[in-house]
CSV table of C-alpha atoms and ligand atoms in Angstrom, one decimal:
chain,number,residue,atom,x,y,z
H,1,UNK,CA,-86.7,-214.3,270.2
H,2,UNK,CA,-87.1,-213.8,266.5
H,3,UNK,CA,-87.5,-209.9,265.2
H,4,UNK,CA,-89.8,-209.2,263.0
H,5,UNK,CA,-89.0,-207.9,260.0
H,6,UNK,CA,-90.7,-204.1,259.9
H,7,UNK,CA,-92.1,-204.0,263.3
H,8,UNK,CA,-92.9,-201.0,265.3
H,9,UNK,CA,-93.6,-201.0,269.0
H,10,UNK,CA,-96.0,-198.0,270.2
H,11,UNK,CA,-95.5,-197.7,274.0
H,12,UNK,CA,-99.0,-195.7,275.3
H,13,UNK,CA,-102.7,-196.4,274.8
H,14,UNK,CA,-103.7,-192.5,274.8
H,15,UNK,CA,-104.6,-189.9,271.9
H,16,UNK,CA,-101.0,-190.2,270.9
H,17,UNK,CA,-101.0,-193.3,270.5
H,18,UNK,CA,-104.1,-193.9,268.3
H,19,UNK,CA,-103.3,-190.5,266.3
H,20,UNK,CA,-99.7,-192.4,265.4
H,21,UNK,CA,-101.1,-196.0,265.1
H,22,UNK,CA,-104.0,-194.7,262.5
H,23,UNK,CA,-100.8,-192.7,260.5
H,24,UNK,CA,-98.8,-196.3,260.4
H,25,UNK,CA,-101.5,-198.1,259.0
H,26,UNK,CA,-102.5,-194.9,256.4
H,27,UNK,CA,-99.0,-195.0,255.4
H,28,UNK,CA,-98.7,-199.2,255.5
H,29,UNK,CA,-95.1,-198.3,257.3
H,30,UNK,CA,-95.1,-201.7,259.4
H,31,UNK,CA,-95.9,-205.1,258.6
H,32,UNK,CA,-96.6,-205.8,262.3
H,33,UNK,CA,-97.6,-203.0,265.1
H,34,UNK,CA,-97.4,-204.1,269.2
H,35,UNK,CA,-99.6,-201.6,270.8
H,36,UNK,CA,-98.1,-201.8,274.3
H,37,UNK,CA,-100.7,-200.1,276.9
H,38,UNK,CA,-102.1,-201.5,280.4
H,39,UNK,CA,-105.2,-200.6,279.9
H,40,UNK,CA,-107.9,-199.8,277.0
H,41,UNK,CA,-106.3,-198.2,274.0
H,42,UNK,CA,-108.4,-194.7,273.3
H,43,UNK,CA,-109.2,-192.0,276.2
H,44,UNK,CA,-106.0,-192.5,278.5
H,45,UNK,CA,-106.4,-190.7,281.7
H,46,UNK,CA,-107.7,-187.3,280.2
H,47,UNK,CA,-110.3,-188.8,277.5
H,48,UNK,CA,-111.6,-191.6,280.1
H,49,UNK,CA,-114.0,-189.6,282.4
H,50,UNK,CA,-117.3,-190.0,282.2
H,51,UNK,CA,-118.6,-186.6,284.1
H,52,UNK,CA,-120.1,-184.2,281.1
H,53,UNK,CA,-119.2,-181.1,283.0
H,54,UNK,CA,-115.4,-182.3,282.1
H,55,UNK,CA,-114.9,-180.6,279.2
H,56,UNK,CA,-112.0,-179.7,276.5
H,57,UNK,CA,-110.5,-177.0,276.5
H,58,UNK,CA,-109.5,-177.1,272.8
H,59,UNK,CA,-112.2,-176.9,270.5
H,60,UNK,CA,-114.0,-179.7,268.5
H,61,UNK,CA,-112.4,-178.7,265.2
H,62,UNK,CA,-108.8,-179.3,266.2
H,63,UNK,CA,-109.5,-182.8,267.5
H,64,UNK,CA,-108.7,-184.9,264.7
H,65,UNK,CA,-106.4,-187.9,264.9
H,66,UNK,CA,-106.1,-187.7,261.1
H,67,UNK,CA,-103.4,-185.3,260.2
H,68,UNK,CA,-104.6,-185.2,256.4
H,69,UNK,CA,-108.7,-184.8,258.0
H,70,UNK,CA,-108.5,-182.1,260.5
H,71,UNK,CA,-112.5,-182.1,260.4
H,72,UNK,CA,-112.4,-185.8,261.3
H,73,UNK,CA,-113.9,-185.4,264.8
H,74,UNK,CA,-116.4,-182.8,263.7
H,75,UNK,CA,-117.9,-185.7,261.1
H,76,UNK,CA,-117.0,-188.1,264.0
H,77,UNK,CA,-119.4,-186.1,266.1
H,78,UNK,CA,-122.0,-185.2,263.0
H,79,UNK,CA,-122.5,-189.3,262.6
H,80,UNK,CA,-123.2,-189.6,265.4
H,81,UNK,CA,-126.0,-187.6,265.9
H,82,UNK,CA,-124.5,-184.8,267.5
H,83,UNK,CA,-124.3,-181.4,265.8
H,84,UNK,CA,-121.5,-178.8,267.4
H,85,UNK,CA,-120.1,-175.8,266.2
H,86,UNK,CA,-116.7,-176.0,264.9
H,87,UNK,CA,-116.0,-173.8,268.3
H,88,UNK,CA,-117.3,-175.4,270.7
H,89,UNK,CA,-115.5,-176.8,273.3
H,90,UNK,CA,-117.1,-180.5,273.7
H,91,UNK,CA,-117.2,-183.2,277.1
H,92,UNK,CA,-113.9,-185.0,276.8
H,93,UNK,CA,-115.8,-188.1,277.6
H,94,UNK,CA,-117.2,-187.8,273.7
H,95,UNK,CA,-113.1,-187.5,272.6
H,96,UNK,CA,-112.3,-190.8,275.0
H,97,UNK,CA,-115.5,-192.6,272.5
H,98,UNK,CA,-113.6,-190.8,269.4
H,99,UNK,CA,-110.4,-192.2,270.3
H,100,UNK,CA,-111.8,-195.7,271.0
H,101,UNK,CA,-113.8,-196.2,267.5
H,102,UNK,CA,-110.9,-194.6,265.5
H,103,UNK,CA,-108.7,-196.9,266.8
H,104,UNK,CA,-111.3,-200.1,266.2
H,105,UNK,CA,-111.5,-199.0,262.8
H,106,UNK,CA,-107.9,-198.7,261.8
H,107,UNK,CA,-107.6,-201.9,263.5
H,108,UNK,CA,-110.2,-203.5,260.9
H,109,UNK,CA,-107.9,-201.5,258.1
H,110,UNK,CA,-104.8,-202.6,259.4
H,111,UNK,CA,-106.0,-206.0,258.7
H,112,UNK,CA,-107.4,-205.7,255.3
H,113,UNK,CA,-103.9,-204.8,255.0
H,114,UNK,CA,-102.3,-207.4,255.9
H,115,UNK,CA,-100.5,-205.6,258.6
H,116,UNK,CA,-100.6,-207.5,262.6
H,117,UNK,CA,-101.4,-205.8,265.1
H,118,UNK,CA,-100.9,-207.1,268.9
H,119,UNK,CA,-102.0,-205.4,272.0
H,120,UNK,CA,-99.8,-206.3,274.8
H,121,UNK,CA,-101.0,-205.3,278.0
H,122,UNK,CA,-98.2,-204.7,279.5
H,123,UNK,CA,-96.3,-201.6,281.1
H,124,UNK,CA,-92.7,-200.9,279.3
H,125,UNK,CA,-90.3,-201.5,281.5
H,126,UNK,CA,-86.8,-201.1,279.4
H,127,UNK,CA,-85.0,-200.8,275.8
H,128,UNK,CA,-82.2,-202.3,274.7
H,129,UNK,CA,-80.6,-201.2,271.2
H,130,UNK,CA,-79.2,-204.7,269.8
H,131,UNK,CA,-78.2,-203.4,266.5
H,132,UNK,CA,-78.7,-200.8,263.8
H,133,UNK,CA,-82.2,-202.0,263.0
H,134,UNK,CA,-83.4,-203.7,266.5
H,135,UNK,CA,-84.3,-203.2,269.6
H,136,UNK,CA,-85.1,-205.5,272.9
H,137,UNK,CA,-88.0,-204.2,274.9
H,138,UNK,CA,-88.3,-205.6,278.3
H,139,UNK,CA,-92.1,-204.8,279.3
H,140,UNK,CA,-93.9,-206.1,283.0
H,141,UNK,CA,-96.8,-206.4,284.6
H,142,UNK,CA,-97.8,-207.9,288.5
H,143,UNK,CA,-98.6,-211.1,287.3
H,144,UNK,CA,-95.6,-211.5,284.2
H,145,UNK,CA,-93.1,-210.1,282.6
H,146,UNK,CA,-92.7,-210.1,278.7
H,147,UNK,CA,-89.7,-209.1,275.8
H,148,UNK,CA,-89.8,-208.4,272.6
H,149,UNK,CA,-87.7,-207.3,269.7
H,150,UNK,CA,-89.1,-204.7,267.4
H,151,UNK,CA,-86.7,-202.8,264.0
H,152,UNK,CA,-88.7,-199.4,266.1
H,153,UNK,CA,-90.1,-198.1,268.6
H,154,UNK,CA,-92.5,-195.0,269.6
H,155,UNK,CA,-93.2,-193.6,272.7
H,156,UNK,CA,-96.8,-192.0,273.4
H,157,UNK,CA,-96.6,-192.4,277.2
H,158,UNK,CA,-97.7,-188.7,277.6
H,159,UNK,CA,-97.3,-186.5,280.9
H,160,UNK,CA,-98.9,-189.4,283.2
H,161,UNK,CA,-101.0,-189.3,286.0
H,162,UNK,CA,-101.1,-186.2,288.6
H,163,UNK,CA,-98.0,-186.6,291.3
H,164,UNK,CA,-98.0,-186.6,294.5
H,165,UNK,CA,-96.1,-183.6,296.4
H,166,UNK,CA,-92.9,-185.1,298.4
H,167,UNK,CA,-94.4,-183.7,301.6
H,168,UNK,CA,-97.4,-185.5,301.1
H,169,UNK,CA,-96.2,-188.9,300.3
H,170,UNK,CA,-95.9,-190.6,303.7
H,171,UNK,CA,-98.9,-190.2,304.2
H,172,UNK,CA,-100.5,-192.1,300.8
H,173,UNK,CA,-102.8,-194.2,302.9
H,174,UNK,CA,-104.5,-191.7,304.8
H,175,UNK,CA,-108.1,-192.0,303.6
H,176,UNK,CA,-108.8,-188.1,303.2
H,177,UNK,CA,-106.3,-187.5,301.2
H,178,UNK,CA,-107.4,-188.6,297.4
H,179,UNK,CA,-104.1,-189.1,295.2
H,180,UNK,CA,-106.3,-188.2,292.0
H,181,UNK,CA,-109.3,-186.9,290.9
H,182,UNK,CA,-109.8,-189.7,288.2
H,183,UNK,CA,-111.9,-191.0,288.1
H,184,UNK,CA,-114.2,-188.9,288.8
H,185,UNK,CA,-116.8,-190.4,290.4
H,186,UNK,CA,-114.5,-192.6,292.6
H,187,UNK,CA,-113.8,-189.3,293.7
H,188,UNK,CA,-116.8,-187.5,294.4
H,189,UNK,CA,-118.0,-190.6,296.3
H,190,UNK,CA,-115.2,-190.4,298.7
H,191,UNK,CA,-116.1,-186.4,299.5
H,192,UNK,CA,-119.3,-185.7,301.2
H,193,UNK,CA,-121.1,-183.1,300.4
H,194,UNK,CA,-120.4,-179.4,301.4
H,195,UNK,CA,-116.6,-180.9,302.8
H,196,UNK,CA,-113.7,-178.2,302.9
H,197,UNK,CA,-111.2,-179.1,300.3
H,198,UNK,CA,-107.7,-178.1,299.5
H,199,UNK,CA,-107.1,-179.1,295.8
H,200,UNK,CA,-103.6,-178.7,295.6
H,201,UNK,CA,-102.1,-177.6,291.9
H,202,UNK,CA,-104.3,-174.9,290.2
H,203,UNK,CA,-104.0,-176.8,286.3
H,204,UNK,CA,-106.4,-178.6,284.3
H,205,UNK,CA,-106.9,-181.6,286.6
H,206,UNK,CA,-106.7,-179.5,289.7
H,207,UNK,CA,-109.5,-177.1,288.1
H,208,UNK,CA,-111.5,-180.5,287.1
H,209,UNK,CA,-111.8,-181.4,290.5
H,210,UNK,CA,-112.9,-177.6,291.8
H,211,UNK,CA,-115.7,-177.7,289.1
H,212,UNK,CA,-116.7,-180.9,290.2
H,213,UNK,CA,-116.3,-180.5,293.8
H,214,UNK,CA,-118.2,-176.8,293.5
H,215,UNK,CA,-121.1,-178.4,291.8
H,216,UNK,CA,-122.0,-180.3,295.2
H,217,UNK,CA,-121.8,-177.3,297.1
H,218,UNK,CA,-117.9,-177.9,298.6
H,219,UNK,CA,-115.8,-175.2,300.0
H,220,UNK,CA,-112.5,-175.4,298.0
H,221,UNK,CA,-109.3,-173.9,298.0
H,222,UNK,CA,-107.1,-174.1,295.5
H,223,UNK,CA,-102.9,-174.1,296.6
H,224,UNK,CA,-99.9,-174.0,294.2
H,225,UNK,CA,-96.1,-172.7,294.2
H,226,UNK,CA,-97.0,-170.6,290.3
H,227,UNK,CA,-101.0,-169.5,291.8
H,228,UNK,CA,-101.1,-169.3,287.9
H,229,UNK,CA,-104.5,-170.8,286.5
H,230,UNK,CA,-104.7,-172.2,283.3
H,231,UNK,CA,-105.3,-168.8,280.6
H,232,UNK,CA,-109.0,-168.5,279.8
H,233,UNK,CA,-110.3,-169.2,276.0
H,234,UNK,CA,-113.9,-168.9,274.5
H,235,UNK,CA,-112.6,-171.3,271.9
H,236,UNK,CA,-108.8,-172.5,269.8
H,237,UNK,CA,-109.4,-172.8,266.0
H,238,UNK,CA,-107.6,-172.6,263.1
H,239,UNK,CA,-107.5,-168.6,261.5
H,240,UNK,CA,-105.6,-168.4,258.4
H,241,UNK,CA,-106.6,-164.0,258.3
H,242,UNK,CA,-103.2,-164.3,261.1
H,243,UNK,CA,-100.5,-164.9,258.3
H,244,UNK,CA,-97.0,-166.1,260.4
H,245,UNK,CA,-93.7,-165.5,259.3
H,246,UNK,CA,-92.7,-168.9,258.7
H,247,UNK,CA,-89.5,-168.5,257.4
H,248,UNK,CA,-89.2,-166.1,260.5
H,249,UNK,CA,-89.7,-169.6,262.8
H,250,UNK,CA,-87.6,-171.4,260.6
H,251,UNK,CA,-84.7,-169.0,261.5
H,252,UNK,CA,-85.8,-169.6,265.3
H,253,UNK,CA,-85.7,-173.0,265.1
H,254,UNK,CA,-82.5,-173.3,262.8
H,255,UNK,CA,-80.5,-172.0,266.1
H,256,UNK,CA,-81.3,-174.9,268.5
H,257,UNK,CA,-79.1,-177.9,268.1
H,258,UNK,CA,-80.9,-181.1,269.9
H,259,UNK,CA,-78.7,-181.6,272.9
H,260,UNK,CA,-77.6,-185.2,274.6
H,261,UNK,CA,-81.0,-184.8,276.8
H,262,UNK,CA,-83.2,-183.8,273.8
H,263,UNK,CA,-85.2,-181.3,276.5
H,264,UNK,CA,-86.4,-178.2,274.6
H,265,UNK,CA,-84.2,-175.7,275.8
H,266,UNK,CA,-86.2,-172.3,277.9
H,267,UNK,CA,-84.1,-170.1,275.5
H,268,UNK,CA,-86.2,-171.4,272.4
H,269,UNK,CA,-89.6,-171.3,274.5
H,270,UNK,CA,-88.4,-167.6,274.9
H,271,UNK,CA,-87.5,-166.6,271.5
H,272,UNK,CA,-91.0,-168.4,269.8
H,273,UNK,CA,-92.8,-166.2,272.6
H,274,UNK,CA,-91.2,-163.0,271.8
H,275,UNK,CA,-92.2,-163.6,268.2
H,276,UNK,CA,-96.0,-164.8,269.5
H,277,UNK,CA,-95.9,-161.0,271.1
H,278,UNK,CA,-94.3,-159.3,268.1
H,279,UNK,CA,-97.0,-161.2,266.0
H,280,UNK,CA,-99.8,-159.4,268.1
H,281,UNK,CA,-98.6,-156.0,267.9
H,282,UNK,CA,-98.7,-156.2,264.1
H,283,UNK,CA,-102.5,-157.2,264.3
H,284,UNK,CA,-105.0,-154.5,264.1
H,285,UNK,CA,-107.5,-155.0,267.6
H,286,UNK,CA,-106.7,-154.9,271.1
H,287,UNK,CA,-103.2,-153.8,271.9
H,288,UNK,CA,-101.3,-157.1,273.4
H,289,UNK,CA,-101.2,-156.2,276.5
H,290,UNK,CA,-104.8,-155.2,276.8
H,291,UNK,CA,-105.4,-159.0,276.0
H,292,UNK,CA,-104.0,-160.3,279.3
H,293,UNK,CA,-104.9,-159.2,283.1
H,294,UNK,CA,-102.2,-158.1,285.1
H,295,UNK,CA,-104.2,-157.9,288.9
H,296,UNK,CA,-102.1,-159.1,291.5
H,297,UNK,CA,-104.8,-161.8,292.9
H,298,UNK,CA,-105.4,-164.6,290.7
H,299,UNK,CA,-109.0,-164.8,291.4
H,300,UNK,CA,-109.0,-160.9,290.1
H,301,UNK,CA,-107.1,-162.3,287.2
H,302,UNK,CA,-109.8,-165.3,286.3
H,303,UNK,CA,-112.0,-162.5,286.6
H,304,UNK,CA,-110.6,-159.8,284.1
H,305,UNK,CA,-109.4,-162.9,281.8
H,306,UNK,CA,-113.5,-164.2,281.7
H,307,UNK,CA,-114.7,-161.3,280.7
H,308,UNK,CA,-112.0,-160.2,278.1
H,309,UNK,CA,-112.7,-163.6,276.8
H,310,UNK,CA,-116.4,-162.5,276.8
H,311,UNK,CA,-116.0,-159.1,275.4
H,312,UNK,CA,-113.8,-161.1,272.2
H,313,UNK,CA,-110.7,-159.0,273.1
H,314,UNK,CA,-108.8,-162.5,273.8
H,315,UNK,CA,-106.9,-161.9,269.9
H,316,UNK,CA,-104.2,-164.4,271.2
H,317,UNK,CA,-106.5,-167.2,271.3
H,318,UNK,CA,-106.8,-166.9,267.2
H,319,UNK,CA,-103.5,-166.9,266.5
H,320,UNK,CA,-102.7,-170.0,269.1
H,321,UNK,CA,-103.6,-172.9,267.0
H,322,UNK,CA,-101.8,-171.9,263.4
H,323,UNK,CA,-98.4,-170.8,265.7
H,324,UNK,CA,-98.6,-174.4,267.1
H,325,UNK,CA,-99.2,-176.5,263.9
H,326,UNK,CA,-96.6,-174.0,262.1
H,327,UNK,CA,-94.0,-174.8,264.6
H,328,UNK,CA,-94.8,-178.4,264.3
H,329,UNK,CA,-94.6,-178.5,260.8
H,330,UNK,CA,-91.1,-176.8,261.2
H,331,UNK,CA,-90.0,-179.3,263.7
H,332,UNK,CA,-91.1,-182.4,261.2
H,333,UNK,CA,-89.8,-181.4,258.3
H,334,UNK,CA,-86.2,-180.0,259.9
H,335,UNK,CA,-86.2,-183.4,261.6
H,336,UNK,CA,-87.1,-185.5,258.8
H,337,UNK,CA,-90.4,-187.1,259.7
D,401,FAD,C1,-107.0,-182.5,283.0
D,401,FAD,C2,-106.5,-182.4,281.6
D,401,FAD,C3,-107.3,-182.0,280.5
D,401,FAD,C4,-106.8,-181.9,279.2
D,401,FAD,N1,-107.6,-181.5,278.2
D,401,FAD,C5,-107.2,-181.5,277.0
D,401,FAD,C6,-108.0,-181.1,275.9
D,401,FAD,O1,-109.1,-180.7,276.1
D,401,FAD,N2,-107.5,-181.1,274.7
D,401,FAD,C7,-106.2,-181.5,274.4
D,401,FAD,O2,-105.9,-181.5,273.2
D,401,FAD,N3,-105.4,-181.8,275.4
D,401,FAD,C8,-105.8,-181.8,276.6
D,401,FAD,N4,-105.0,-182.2,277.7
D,401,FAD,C9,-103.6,-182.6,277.3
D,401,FAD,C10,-103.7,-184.1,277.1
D,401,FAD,O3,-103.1,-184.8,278.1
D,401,FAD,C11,-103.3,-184.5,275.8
D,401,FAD,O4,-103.7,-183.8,274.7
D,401,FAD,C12,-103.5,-186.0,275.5
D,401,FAD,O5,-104.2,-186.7,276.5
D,401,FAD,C13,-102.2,-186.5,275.2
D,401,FAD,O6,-102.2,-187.8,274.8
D,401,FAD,P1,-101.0,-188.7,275.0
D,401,FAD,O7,-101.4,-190.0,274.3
D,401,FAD,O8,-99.8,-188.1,274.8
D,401,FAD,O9,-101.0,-189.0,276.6
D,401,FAD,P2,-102.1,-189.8,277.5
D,401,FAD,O10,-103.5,-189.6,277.1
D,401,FAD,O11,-101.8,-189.4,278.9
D,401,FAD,O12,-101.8,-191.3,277.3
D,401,FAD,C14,-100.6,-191.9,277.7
D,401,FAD,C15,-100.8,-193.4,277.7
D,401,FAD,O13,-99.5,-194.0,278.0
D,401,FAD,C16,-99.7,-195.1,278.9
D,401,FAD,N5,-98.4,-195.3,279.5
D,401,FAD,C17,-97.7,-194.4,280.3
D,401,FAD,N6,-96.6,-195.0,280.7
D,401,FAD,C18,-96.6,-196.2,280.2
D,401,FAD,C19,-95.6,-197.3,280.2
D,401,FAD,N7,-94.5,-197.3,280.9
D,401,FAD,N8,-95.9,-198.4,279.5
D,401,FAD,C20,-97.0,-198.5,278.8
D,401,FAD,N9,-98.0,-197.5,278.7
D,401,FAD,C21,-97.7,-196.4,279.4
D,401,FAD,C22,-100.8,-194.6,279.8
D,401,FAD,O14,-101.4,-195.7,280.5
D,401,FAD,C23,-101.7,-193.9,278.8
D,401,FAD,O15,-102.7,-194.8,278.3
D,401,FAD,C24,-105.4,-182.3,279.0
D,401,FAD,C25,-104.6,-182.7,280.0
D,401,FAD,C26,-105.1,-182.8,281.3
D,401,FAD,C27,-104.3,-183.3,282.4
């Protein structure tokens, strides 16, 4: 096994993935990149359907793989014949096609550039640090297994596929019970019209397969330890008129120390939300707590959060997308990237 010399492994063929593959080659920071993903490198699970009525719930500007082009997607979309407000919130299917080309391209670049790139398609299995610069990467699939030896590696292996309750598991082969709802249509074929269905969850996938299982007139209920639906937006854009307190983060962030798991600790999830709700009651409109629904049932909740969203009195939703990119940029630059 010979290493090479500047090599970077990317484990994950999803938006990660391309978004961190397309930075490498920008940056020429490998001379050889192992893309290591089963499957086609683009969509991943959440990008792959096909089904129109699956859509994003972030909006089209903030869809960029191209940290230094956050309007990337919007052109993306624009040459390709489709014109979209910055707002709108577009069919994933169209981000799975963004992710796909992107990646094609920076392929070609990567090239011109003299830099190798391999697709392996393989699962990681293990890593092995050898030495300061090098690590042995055991990776398999059903048919073969495969190592390699890489000076770094990056994972993009994202939050997987939807999993299975304990209780349910012995009885994966039952043929009512579907284990996903990707894809989509494998689904919908298996589910005859106007069937009663328990979807259970209540998050984004379990609220894909409601929307598509409502459309052919199912009866569908909807089961899940939290009841709590995902919070409703009319759209999740960039609004500089919400000026943070970033040196107010900073001091946040300077009081957690990485421990041995690396797991973001609750207690810093807590302190950046009980800035997010300071934040709001500086801002002249809706008073906080007017911007959130506090009825007991959550369909009542949907309810009251639809039509705050449709009455523009969902001020979080503007302040959403610079809190997130703020704290990321604190996280980089404390951690060096
Ligand atoms: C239903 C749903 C809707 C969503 N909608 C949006 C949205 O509209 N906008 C948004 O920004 N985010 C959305 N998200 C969040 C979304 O998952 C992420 O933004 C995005 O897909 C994350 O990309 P990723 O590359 O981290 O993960 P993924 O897209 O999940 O990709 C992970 C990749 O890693 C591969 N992989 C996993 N394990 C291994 C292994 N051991 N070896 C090799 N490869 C491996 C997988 O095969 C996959 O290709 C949604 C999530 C869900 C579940």
């Amino acid at each position: 096994m010979k290493q090479d010399e500047n090599s970077v492994a990317l484990v994950g063929g999803g938006a990660a993935c391309v978004a961190t593959f397309v930075a490498l080659v920008k940056r020429r920071a490998a001379k050889t990149i192992y893309v290591i993903a089963p499957g086609e490198i683009g969509p991943g699970l959440v990008f792959g359907n096909s089904d129109d009525d699956l859509i994003c719930n972030t909006s089209a500007e903030i869809m960029s793989v191209m940290a230094d082009a956050p309007q990337d997607f919007l052109l993306y979309l624009r040459q390709n014949g489709r014109y979209v407000s910055p707002e709108a919130f577009v069919p994933r299917s169209w981000v799975g096609a963004y992710l796909t080309d992107r990646f094609r391209d920076y392929v070609a670049i990567a090239c011109r550039r003299g830099i190798k790139v391999v697709h392996l398609p393989y699962h990681f299995h293990s890593a092995r640090v050898i030495d300061a610069c090098g690590h042995e990467l055991k990776l398999a699939r059903d048919d073969a297994s495969y190592s390699l030896v890489v000076t770094d590696v990056i994972f993009c292996t994202g939050l997987g596929a939807p999993r299975l309750p304990d209780l349910l598991k012995p009885h994966i082969d039952h043929p009512r019970l579907i284990c996903s709802p990707y894809p989509e249509a494998d689904m919908l074929q298996r589910i005859p019209k106007h069937s009663r269905v328990l979807v259970v969850g209540s998050k984004l996938s379990a609220v894909d397969a409601a929307v598509l299982l409502g459309r052919q007139d199912c009866k569908v209920s909807m089961v899940s330890p939290s009841g709590a639906l995902p919070a409703v937006r009319s759209r999740s854009i960039r609004n500089a008129r919400f000026r943070l307190d970033r040196s107010w983060l900073e001091s946040i962030f300077r009081r957690w120390t990485p421990g041995g798991d690396a797991s973001y600790p609750k207690g810093l999830r807590h302190a950046y939300l009980k800035y997010f709700v300071h934040h709001m009651s500086t801002l002249a409109g809706p008073l906080w707590r007017k911007q959130f629904s506090g009825a007991h049932t959550c369909d009542q909740r949907l309810r009251d959060q639809i039509s705050l969203a449709e009455l523009g009195q969902s001020q979080w939703q503007d302040v959403l997308v610079d809190l997130v990119e703020t704290i990321n940029a604190i996280h980089a630059k404390t951690r060096g990237c």
